[in-house]
């Protein structure tokens, strides 16, 4: 397992989630005023945007949750824990929860963008950590050695359940929190990667090739 793997990678998005998600979005897309070929492309784009929302690196999801724990915040005090001091913290069995509710908007890309549809999703991922040791230095999470970790995932589209499963996470002997570690003290900038929830938008052409005119009229009409 690479240190840079994302939630999408660990959950096996392409193997476990993409196909049932695409099938459900296709059902919703039948109501979109688009010609068939553009509708199919739009469905694929929506699936891609949902995958993008699962882009946080696994170690950043852990750091985003742990940095708010008082026991971890104590390492932000440079007097009690001076620079270069290395500490190890044992992890008791616990859970880390990550969730987002992205909305994907489908718009016609012309002289003026026109909204065609909006699709709401709900993602919940629970990281179950059964044991482990975290190394902290300079108020940063540096590495984690874990005995056993699993992921529970739930995904719904417009309140329709798409996926629900639990899988083990094959961790390396030592998981690194990036090249320089992850800061424990709250960063100055919002943690956009740890929990991306801003609406996404995809654009489909407002004008199609003349050879597809008949198909376009059929799509717009119903």
PDB file of C-alpha atoms in Angstrom:
ATOM      1  CA  UNK A   1       0.000   0.000   0.000  1.00  0.00           C
ATOM      2  CA  UNK A   2       1.343   3.432  -0.957  1.00  0.00           C
ATOM      3  CA  UNK A   3       1.291   6.251   1.586  1.00  0.00           C
ATOM      4  CA  UNK A   4      -0.491   8.446  -0.982  1.00  0.00           C
ATOM      5  CA  UNK A   5      -3.492   6.204  -1.614  1.00  0.00           C
ATOM      6  CA  UNK A   6      -6.850   7.977  -1.399  1.00  0.00           C
ATOM      7  CA  UNK A   7     -10.151   6.826   0.047  1.00  0.00           C
ATOM      8  CA  UNK A   8     -11.291   6.032  -3.501  1.00  0.00           C
ATOM      9  CA  UNK A   9      -8.255   3.797  -3.988  1.00  0.00           C
ATOM     10  CA  UNK A  10      -8.699   1.949  -0.703  1.00  0.00           C
ATOM     11  CA  UNK A  11     -12.440   1.465  -1.190  1.00  0.00           C
ATOM     12  CA  UNK A  12     -11.892   0.082  -4.684  1.00  0.00           C
ATOM     13  CA  UNK A  13     -14.126   2.716  -6.266  1.00  0.00           C
ATOM     14  CA  UNK A  14     -13.689   1.421  -9.817  1.00  0.00           C
ATOM     15  CA  UNK A  15     -14.336  -2.197  -8.802  1.00  0.00           C
ATOM     16  CA  UNK A  16     -17.069  -1.857  -6.163  1.00  0.00           C
ATOM     17  CA  UNK A  17     -18.822   1.478  -6.623  1.00  0.00           C
ATOM     18  CA  UNK A  18     -18.521   2.872 -10.157  1.00  0.00           C
ATOM     19  CA  UNK A  19     -20.845   0.426 -11.964  1.00  0.00           C
ATOM     20  CA  UNK A  20     -23.837   0.487  -9.550  1.00  0.00           C
ATOM     21  CA  UNK A  21     -23.411   4.263  -9.249  1.00  0.00           C
ATOM     22  CA  UNK A  22     -23.406   4.670 -13.026  1.00  0.00           C
ATOM     23  CA  UNK A  23     -26.536   2.533 -13.402  1.00  0.00           C
ATOM     24  CA  UNK A  24     -28.451   4.633 -10.877  1.00  0.00           C
ATOM     25  CA  UNK A  25     -27.342   7.916 -12.430  1.00  0.00           C
ATOM     26  CA  UNK A  26     -28.472   6.601 -15.827  1.00  0.00           C
ATOM     27  CA  UNK A  27     -31.979   6.145 -14.409  1.00  0.00           C
ATOM     28  CA  UNK A  28     -31.962   9.748 -13.204  1.00  0.00           C
ATOM     29  CA  UNK A  29     -30.482  10.940 -16.511  1.00  0.00           C
ATOM     30  CA  UNK A  30     -33.500   9.697 -18.438  1.00  0.00           C
ATOM     31  CA  UNK A  31     -35.219  12.886 -17.268  1.00  0.00           C
ATOM     32  CA  UNK A  32     -32.431  15.200 -18.415  1.00  0.00           C
ATOM     33  CA  UNK A  33     -33.220  17.216 -21.579  1.00  0.00           C
ATOM     34  CA  UNK A  34     -30.239  15.903 -23.510  1.00  0.00           C
ATOM     35  CA  UNK A  35     -29.691  13.832 -26.647  1.00  0.00           C
ATOM     36  CA  UNK A  36     -28.746  10.235 -25.916  1.00  0.00           C
ATOM     37  CA  UNK A  37     -25.027  10.541 -26.726  1.00  0.00           C
ATOM     38  CA  UNK A  38     -24.586  13.633 -24.595  1.00  0.00           C
ATOM     39  CA  UNK A  39     -26.605  12.045 -21.803  1.00  0.00           C
ATOM     40  CA  UNK A  40     -24.274   9.040 -21.684  1.00  0.00           C
ATOM     41  CA  UNK A  41     -21.219  11.299 -21.558  1.00  0.00           C
ATOM     42  CA  UNK A  42     -22.833  13.389 -18.815  1.00  0.00           C
ATOM     43  CA  UNK A  43     -23.463  10.262 -16.723  1.00  0.00           C
ATOM     44  CA  UNK A  44     -19.789   9.313 -16.963  1.00  0.00           C
ATOM     45  CA  UNK A  45     -18.780  12.821 -15.919  1.00  0.00           C
ATOM     46  CA  UNK A  46     -21.049  12.682 -12.879  1.00  0.00           C
ATOM     47  CA  UNK A  47     -19.444   9.395 -11.799  1.00  0.00           C
ATOM     48  CA  UNK A  48     -16.006  10.975 -12.240  1.00  0.00           C
ATOM     49  CA  UNK A  49     -17.004  13.938 -10.051  1.00  0.00           C
ATOM     50  CA  UNK A  50     -18.202  11.621  -7.295  1.00  0.00           C
ATOM     51  CA  UNK A  51     -14.881   9.789  -7.441  1.00  0.00           C
ATOM     52  CA  UNK A  52     -13.139  13.165  -7.134  1.00  0.00           C
ATOM     53  CA  UNK A  53     -14.963  13.720  -3.849  1.00  0.00           C
ATOM     54  CA  UNK A  54     -13.237  10.625  -2.489  1.00  0.00           C
ATOM     55  CA  UNK A  55      -9.833  12.107  -3.273  1.00  0.00           C
ATOM     56  CA  UNK A  56      -8.540  12.746   0.290  1.00  0.00           C
ATOM     57  CA  UNK A  57      -5.395  10.814   1.099  1.00  0.00           C
ATOM     58  CA  UNK A  58      -6.013   8.233   3.788  1.00  0.00           C
ATOM     59  CA  UNK A  59      -3.427   9.636   6.191  1.00  0.00           C
ATOM     60  CA  UNK A  60      -4.976  13.112   5.933  1.00  0.00           C
ATOM     61  CA  UNK A  61      -8.373  11.762   6.915  1.00  0.00           C
ATOM     62  CA  UNK A  62      -6.783  10.273  10.035  1.00  0.00           C
ATOM     63  CA  UNK A  63      -4.875  13.470  10.836  1.00  0.00           C
ATOM     64  CA  UNK A  64      -7.975  15.648  10.362  1.00  0.00           C
ATOM     65  CA  UNK A  65      -9.771  13.653  13.072  1.00  0.00           C
ATOM     66  CA  UNK A  66      -6.896  13.092  15.491  1.00  0.00           C
ATOM     67  CA  UNK A  67      -5.630  16.679  15.590  1.00  0.00           C
ATOM     68  CA  UNK A  68      -8.762  17.708  17.514  1.00  0.00           C
ATOM     69  CA  UNK A  69      -8.123  15.230  20.334  1.00  0.00           C
ATOM     70  CA  UNK A  70      -6.795  16.891  23.521  1.00  0.00           C
ATOM     71  CA  UNK A  71      -4.102  14.230  23.922  1.00  0.00           C
ATOM     72  CA  UNK A  72      -2.736  15.152  20.477  1.00  0.00           C
ATOM     73  CA  UNK A  73      -3.170  18.909  20.888  1.00  0.00           C
ATOM     74  CA  UNK A  74      -0.900  18.723  23.937  1.00  0.00           C
ATOM     75  CA  UNK A  75       2.019  18.202  21.546  1.00  0.00           C
ATOM     76  CA  UNK A  76       1.488  21.703  20.144  1.00  0.00           C
ATOM     77  CA  UNK A  77       3.111  23.153  23.283  1.00  0.00           C
ATOM     78  CA  UNK A  78       6.783  23.802  22.335  1.00  0.00           C
ATOM     79  CA  UNK A  79       7.740  24.159  26.008  1.00  0.00           C
ATOM     80  CA  UNK A  80       6.541  20.720  27.052  1.00  0.00           C
ATOM     81  CA  UNK A  81       7.529  19.144  23.746  1.00  0.00           C
ATOM     82  CA  UNK A  82      10.515  20.970  22.238  1.00  0.00           C
ATOM     83  CA  UNK A  83      11.523  20.651  18.573  1.00  0.00           C
ATOM     84  CA  UNK A  84      13.060  17.352  17.481  1.00  0.00           C
ATOM     85  CA  UNK A  85      11.556  15.502  20.442  1.00  0.00           C
ATOM     86  CA  UNK A  86      10.137  12.198  19.216  1.00  0.00           C
ATOM     87  CA  UNK A  87       7.106  10.713  20.966  1.00  0.00           C
ATOM     88  CA  UNK A  88       5.007   7.604  20.417  1.00  0.00           C
ATOM     89  CA  UNK A  89       1.320   7.347  21.261  1.00  0.00           C
ATOM     90  CA  UNK A  90      -0.523   4.056  21.504  1.00  0.00           C
ATOM     91  CA  UNK A  91      -3.894   3.910  19.789  1.00  0.00           C
ATOM     92  CA  UNK A  92      -6.788   2.282  21.580  1.00  0.00           C
ATOM     93  CA  UNK A  93      -9.520   0.696  19.488  1.00  0.00           C
ATOM     94  CA  UNK A  94     -11.599   3.510  17.992  1.00  0.00           C
ATOM     95  CA  UNK A  95     -13.330   4.837  14.876  1.00  0.00           C
ATOM     96  CA  UNK A  96     -12.651   7.791  12.599  1.00  0.00           C
ATOM     97  CA  UNK A  97     -15.640   9.054  10.621  1.00  0.00           C
ATOM     98  CA  UNK A  98     -15.495  10.941   7.317  1.00  0.00           C
ATOM     99  CA  UNK A  99     -18.530  12.124   5.384  1.00  0.00           C
ATOM    100  CA  UNK A 100     -19.505  14.453   2.569  1.00  0.00           C
ATOM    101  CA  UNK A 101     -22.705  15.287   0.729  1.00  0.00           C
ATOM    102  CA  UNK A 102     -21.636  16.534  -2.701  1.00  0.00           C
ATOM    103  CA  UNK A 103     -24.099  17.896  -5.235  1.00  0.00           C
ATOM    104  CA  UNK A 104     -23.253  17.585  -8.917  1.00  0.00           C
ATOM    105  CA  UNK A 105     -24.861  20.108 -11.239  1.00  0.00           C
ATOM    106  CA  UNK A 106     -25.357  19.387 -14.932  1.00  0.00           C
ATOM    107  CA  UNK A 107     -25.358  22.526 -17.078  1.00  0.00           C
ATOM    108  CA  UNK A 108     -25.598  23.309 -20.793  1.00  0.00           C
ATOM    109  CA  UNK A 109     -22.338  24.946 -21.832  1.00  0.00           C
ATOM    110  CA  UNK A 110     -23.277  27.726 -24.239  1.00  0.00           C
ATOM    111  CA  UNK A 111     -23.112  31.501 -24.330  1.00  0.00           C
ATOM    112  CA  UNK A 112     -24.825  31.399 -20.947  1.00  0.00           C
ATOM    113  CA  UNK A 113     -24.750  28.322 -18.720  1.00  0.00           C
ATOM    114  CA  UNK A 114     -28.205  26.804 -18.234  1.00  0.00           C
ATOM    115  CA  UNK A 115     -28.881  24.383 -15.403  1.00  0.00           C
ATOM    116  CA  UNK A 116     -30.264  21.035 -16.535  1.00  0.00           C
ATOM    117  CA  UNK A 117     -30.192  18.933 -13.375  1.00  0.00           C
ATOM    118  CA  UNK A 118     -28.712  18.591  -9.916  1.00  0.00           C
ATOM    119  CA  UNK A 119     -27.872  15.245  -8.315  1.00  0.00           C
ATOM    120  CA  UNK A 120     -27.303  14.891  -4.560  1.00  0.00           C
ATOM    121  CA  UNK A 121     -25.057  12.245  -3.040  1.00  0.00           C
ATOM    122  CA  UNK A 122     -24.274  11.174   0.512  1.00  0.00           C
ATOM    123  CA  UNK A 123     -21.017   9.411   1.361  1.00  0.00           C
ATOM    124  CA  UNK A 124     -20.026   8.074   4.765  1.00  0.00           C
ATOM    125  CA  UNK A 125     -16.760   6.290   5.465  1.00  0.00           C
ATOM    126  CA  UNK A 126     -15.845   4.882   8.882  1.00  0.00           C
ATOM    127  CA  UNK A 127     -12.244   3.901   9.580  1.00  0.00           C
ATOM    128  CA  UNK A 128     -12.062   1.212  12.260  1.00  0.00           C
ATOM    129  CA  UNK A 129      -8.669   1.177  13.975  1.00  0.00           C
ATOM    130  CA  UNK A 130      -8.192  -1.793  16.245  1.00  0.00           C
ATOM    131  CA  UNK A 131      -4.661  -1.050  17.474  1.00  0.00           C
ATOM    132  CA  UNK A 132      -1.565   0.864  16.528  1.00  0.00           C
ATOM    133  CA  UNK A 133       1.183   3.318  17.445  1.00  0.00           C
ATOM    134  CA  UNK A 134       1.577   6.882  16.128  1.00  0.00           C
ATOM    135  CA  UNK A 135       4.889   8.728  16.101  1.00  0.00           C
ATOM    136  CA  UNK A 136       4.753  12.498  16.733  1.00  0.00           C
ATOM    137  CA  UNK A 137       7.556  15.010  16.229  1.00  0.00           C
ATOM    138  CA  UNK A 138       7.548  18.828  16.017  1.00  0.00           C
ATOM    139  CA  UNK A 139       3.759  18.876  16.555  1.00  0.00           C
ATOM    140  CA  UNK A 140       3.236  16.679  13.505  1.00  0.00           C
ATOM    141  CA  UNK A 141       1.989  13.180  12.904  1.00  0.00           C
ATOM    142  CA  UNK A 142       4.940  11.410  11.300  1.00  0.00           C
ATOM    143  CA  UNK A 143       4.139   7.689  11.033  1.00  0.00           C
ATOM    144  CA  UNK A 144       1.602   5.098  12.128  1.00  0.00           C
ATOM    145  CA  UNK A 145       2.095   1.403  12.771  1.00  0.00           C
ATOM    146  CA  UNK A 146      -1.295  -0.309  12.910  1.00  0.00           C
ATOM    147  CA  UNK A 147      -2.147  -3.904  13.636  1.00  0.00           C
ATOM    148  CA  UNK A 148      -5.552  -3.943  11.971  1.00  0.00           C
ATOM    149  CA  UNK A 149      -7.638  -1.360  10.114  1.00  0.00           C
ATOM    150  CA  UNK A 150     -10.892  -1.700   8.158  1.00  0.00           C
ATOM    151  CA  UNK A 151     -13.153   0.644   6.196  1.00  0.00           C
ATOM    152  CA  UNK A 152     -16.942   0.792   6.230  1.00  0.00           C
ATOM    153  CA  UNK A 153     -18.496   2.645   3.289  1.00  0.00           C
ATOM    154  CA  UNK A 154     -22.033   3.798   2.588  1.00  0.00           C
ATOM    155  CA  UNK A 155     -23.128   5.665  -0.547  1.00  0.00           C
ATOM    156  CA  UNK A 156     -26.567   6.880  -1.562  1.00  0.00           C
ATOM    157  CA  UNK A 157     -27.851   8.881  -4.519  1.00  0.00           C
ATOM    158  CA  UNK A 158     -30.990  10.943  -3.991  1.00  0.00           C
ATOM    159  CA  UNK A 159     -31.688   8.778  -0.875  1.00  0.00           C
ATOM    160  CA  UNK A 160     -31.287   5.584  -2.957  1.00  0.00           C
ATOM    161  CA  UNK A 161     -28.691   3.224  -1.433  1.00  0.00           C
ATOM    162  CA  UNK A 162     -25.917   2.385  -3.900  1.00  0.00           C
ATOM    163  CA  UNK A 163     -23.289   0.634  -1.813  1.00  0.00           C
ATOM    164  CA  UNK A 164     -22.699  -0.531   1.739  1.00  0.00           C
ATOM    165  CA  UNK A 165     -19.741  -2.732   2.635  1.00  0.00           C
ATOM    166  CA  UNK A 166     -16.798  -3.252   4.970  1.00  0.00           C
ATOM    167  CA  UNK A 167     -13.321  -4.206   3.793  1.00  0.00           C
ATOM    168  CA  UNK A 168      -9.937  -4.657   5.482  1.00  0.00           C
ATOM    169  CA  UNK A 169      -7.165  -2.161   4.712  1.00  0.00           C
ATOM    170  CA  UNK A 170      -3.796  -3.742   3.889  1.00  0.00           C
ATOM    171  CA  UNK A 171      -1.452  -1.296   5.621  1.00  0.00           C
ATOM    172  CA  UNK A 172       2.304  -1.239   5.141  1.00  0.00           C
ATOM    173  CA  UNK A 173       4.496  -1.957   8.143  1.00  0.00           C
ATOM    174  CA  UNK A 174       4.769   1.808   8.603  1.00  0.00           C
ATOM    175  CA  UNK A 175       2.354   4.365   7.151  1.00  0.00           C
ATOM    176  CA  UNK A 176       3.961   7.772   6.628  1.00  0.00           C
ATOM    177  CA  UNK A 177       1.950  10.999   6.924  1.00  0.00           C
ATOM    178  CA  UNK A 178       3.474  12.519   3.810  1.00  0.00           C
ATOM    179  CA  UNK A 179       7.019  13.711   3.292  1.00  0.00           C
ATOM    180  CA  UNK A 180       6.974  16.214   6.165  1.00  0.00           C
ATOM    181  CA  UNK A 181       4.215  14.812   8.363  1.00  0.00           C
ATOM    182  CA  UNK A 182       0.782  16.296   9.058  1.00  0.00           C
ATOM    183  CA  UNK A 183       0.442  19.259  11.475  1.00  0.00           C
ATOM    184  CA  UNK A 184      -1.466  18.689  14.697  1.00  0.00           C
ATOM    185  CA  UNK A 185      -2.044  22.392  15.398  1.00  0.00           C
ATOM    186  CA  UNK A 186      -4.967  23.678  13.300  1.00  0.00           C
ATOM    187  CA  UNK A 187      -3.609  24.923   9.947  1.00  0.00           C
ATOM    188  CA  UNK A 188      -4.295  28.461   8.798  1.00  0.00           C
ATOM    189  CA  UNK A 189      -6.081  27.293   5.658  1.00  0.00           C
ATOM    190  CA  UNK A 190      -9.279  25.152   5.582  1.00  0.00           C
ATOM    191  CA  UNK A 191      -8.666  21.432   5.201  1.00  0.00           C
ATOM    192  CA  UNK A 192     -10.169  21.224   1.734  1.00  0.00           C
ATOM    193  CA  UNK A 193      -8.614  17.862   0.918  1.00  0.00           C
ATOM    194  CA  UNK A 194      -9.639  16.240   4.180  1.00  0.00           C
ATOM    195  CA  UNK A 195     -13.358  16.778   3.538  1.00  0.00           C
ATOM    196  CA  UNK A 196     -14.177  18.123   0.069  1.00  0.00           C
ATOM    197  CA  UNK A 197     -17.888  18.908   0.026  1.00  0.00           C
ATOM    198  CA  UNK A 198     -18.286  21.813  -2.388  1.00  0.00           C
ATOM    199  CA  UNK A 199     -20.728  21.242  -5.250  1.00  0.00           C
ATOM    200  CA  UNK A 200     -19.199  20.075  -8.505  1.00  0.00           C
ATOM    201  CA  UNK A 201     -20.399  21.062 -11.941  1.00  0.00           C
ATOM    202  CA  UNK A 202     -20.196  19.380 -15.310  1.00  0.00           C
ATOM    203  CA  UNK A 203     -20.907  21.069 -18.623  1.00  0.00           C
ATOM    204  CA  UNK A 204     -22.353  19.428 -21.714  1.00  0.00           C
ATOM    205  CA  UNK A 205     -22.407  21.133 -25.137  1.00  0.00           C
ATOM    206  CA  UNK A 206     -25.397  23.364 -25.769  1.00  0.00           C
ATOM    207  CA  UNK A 207     -24.977  22.861 -29.525  1.00  0.00           C
ATOM    208  CA  UNK A 208     -24.528  19.471 -31.164  1.00  0.00           C
ATOM    209  CA  UNK A 209     -23.319  18.481 -34.618  1.00  0.00           C
ATOM    210  CA  UNK A 210     -25.941  18.946 -37.340  1.00  0.00           C
ATOM    211  CA  UNK A 211     -25.733  15.237 -38.127  1.00  0.00           C
ATOM    212  CA  UNK A 212     -27.150  14.573 -34.686  1.00  0.00           C
ATOM    213  CA  UNK A 213     -30.002  17.038 -35.082  1.00  0.00           C
ATOM    214  CA  UNK A 214     -32.753  14.453 -35.097  1.00  0.00           C
ATOM    215  CA  UNK A 215     -31.322  12.771 -32.036  1.00  0.00           C
ATOM    216  CA  UNK A 216     -30.974  16.110 -30.276  1.00  0.00           C
ATOM    217  CA  UNK A 217     -34.606  17.023 -30.916  1.00  0.00           C
ATOM    218  CA  UNK A 218     -35.690  13.660 -29.596  1.00  0.00           C
ATOM    219  CA  UNK A 219     -33.588  14.117 -26.434  1.00  0.00           C
ATOM    220  CA  UNK A 220     -34.856  17.623 -25.686  1.00  0.00           C
ATOM    221  CA  UNK A 221     -38.439  16.614 -26.240  1.00  0.00           C
ATOM    222  CA  UNK A 222     -38.325  13.761 -23.782  1.00  0.00           C
TER     223      UNK A 222
END
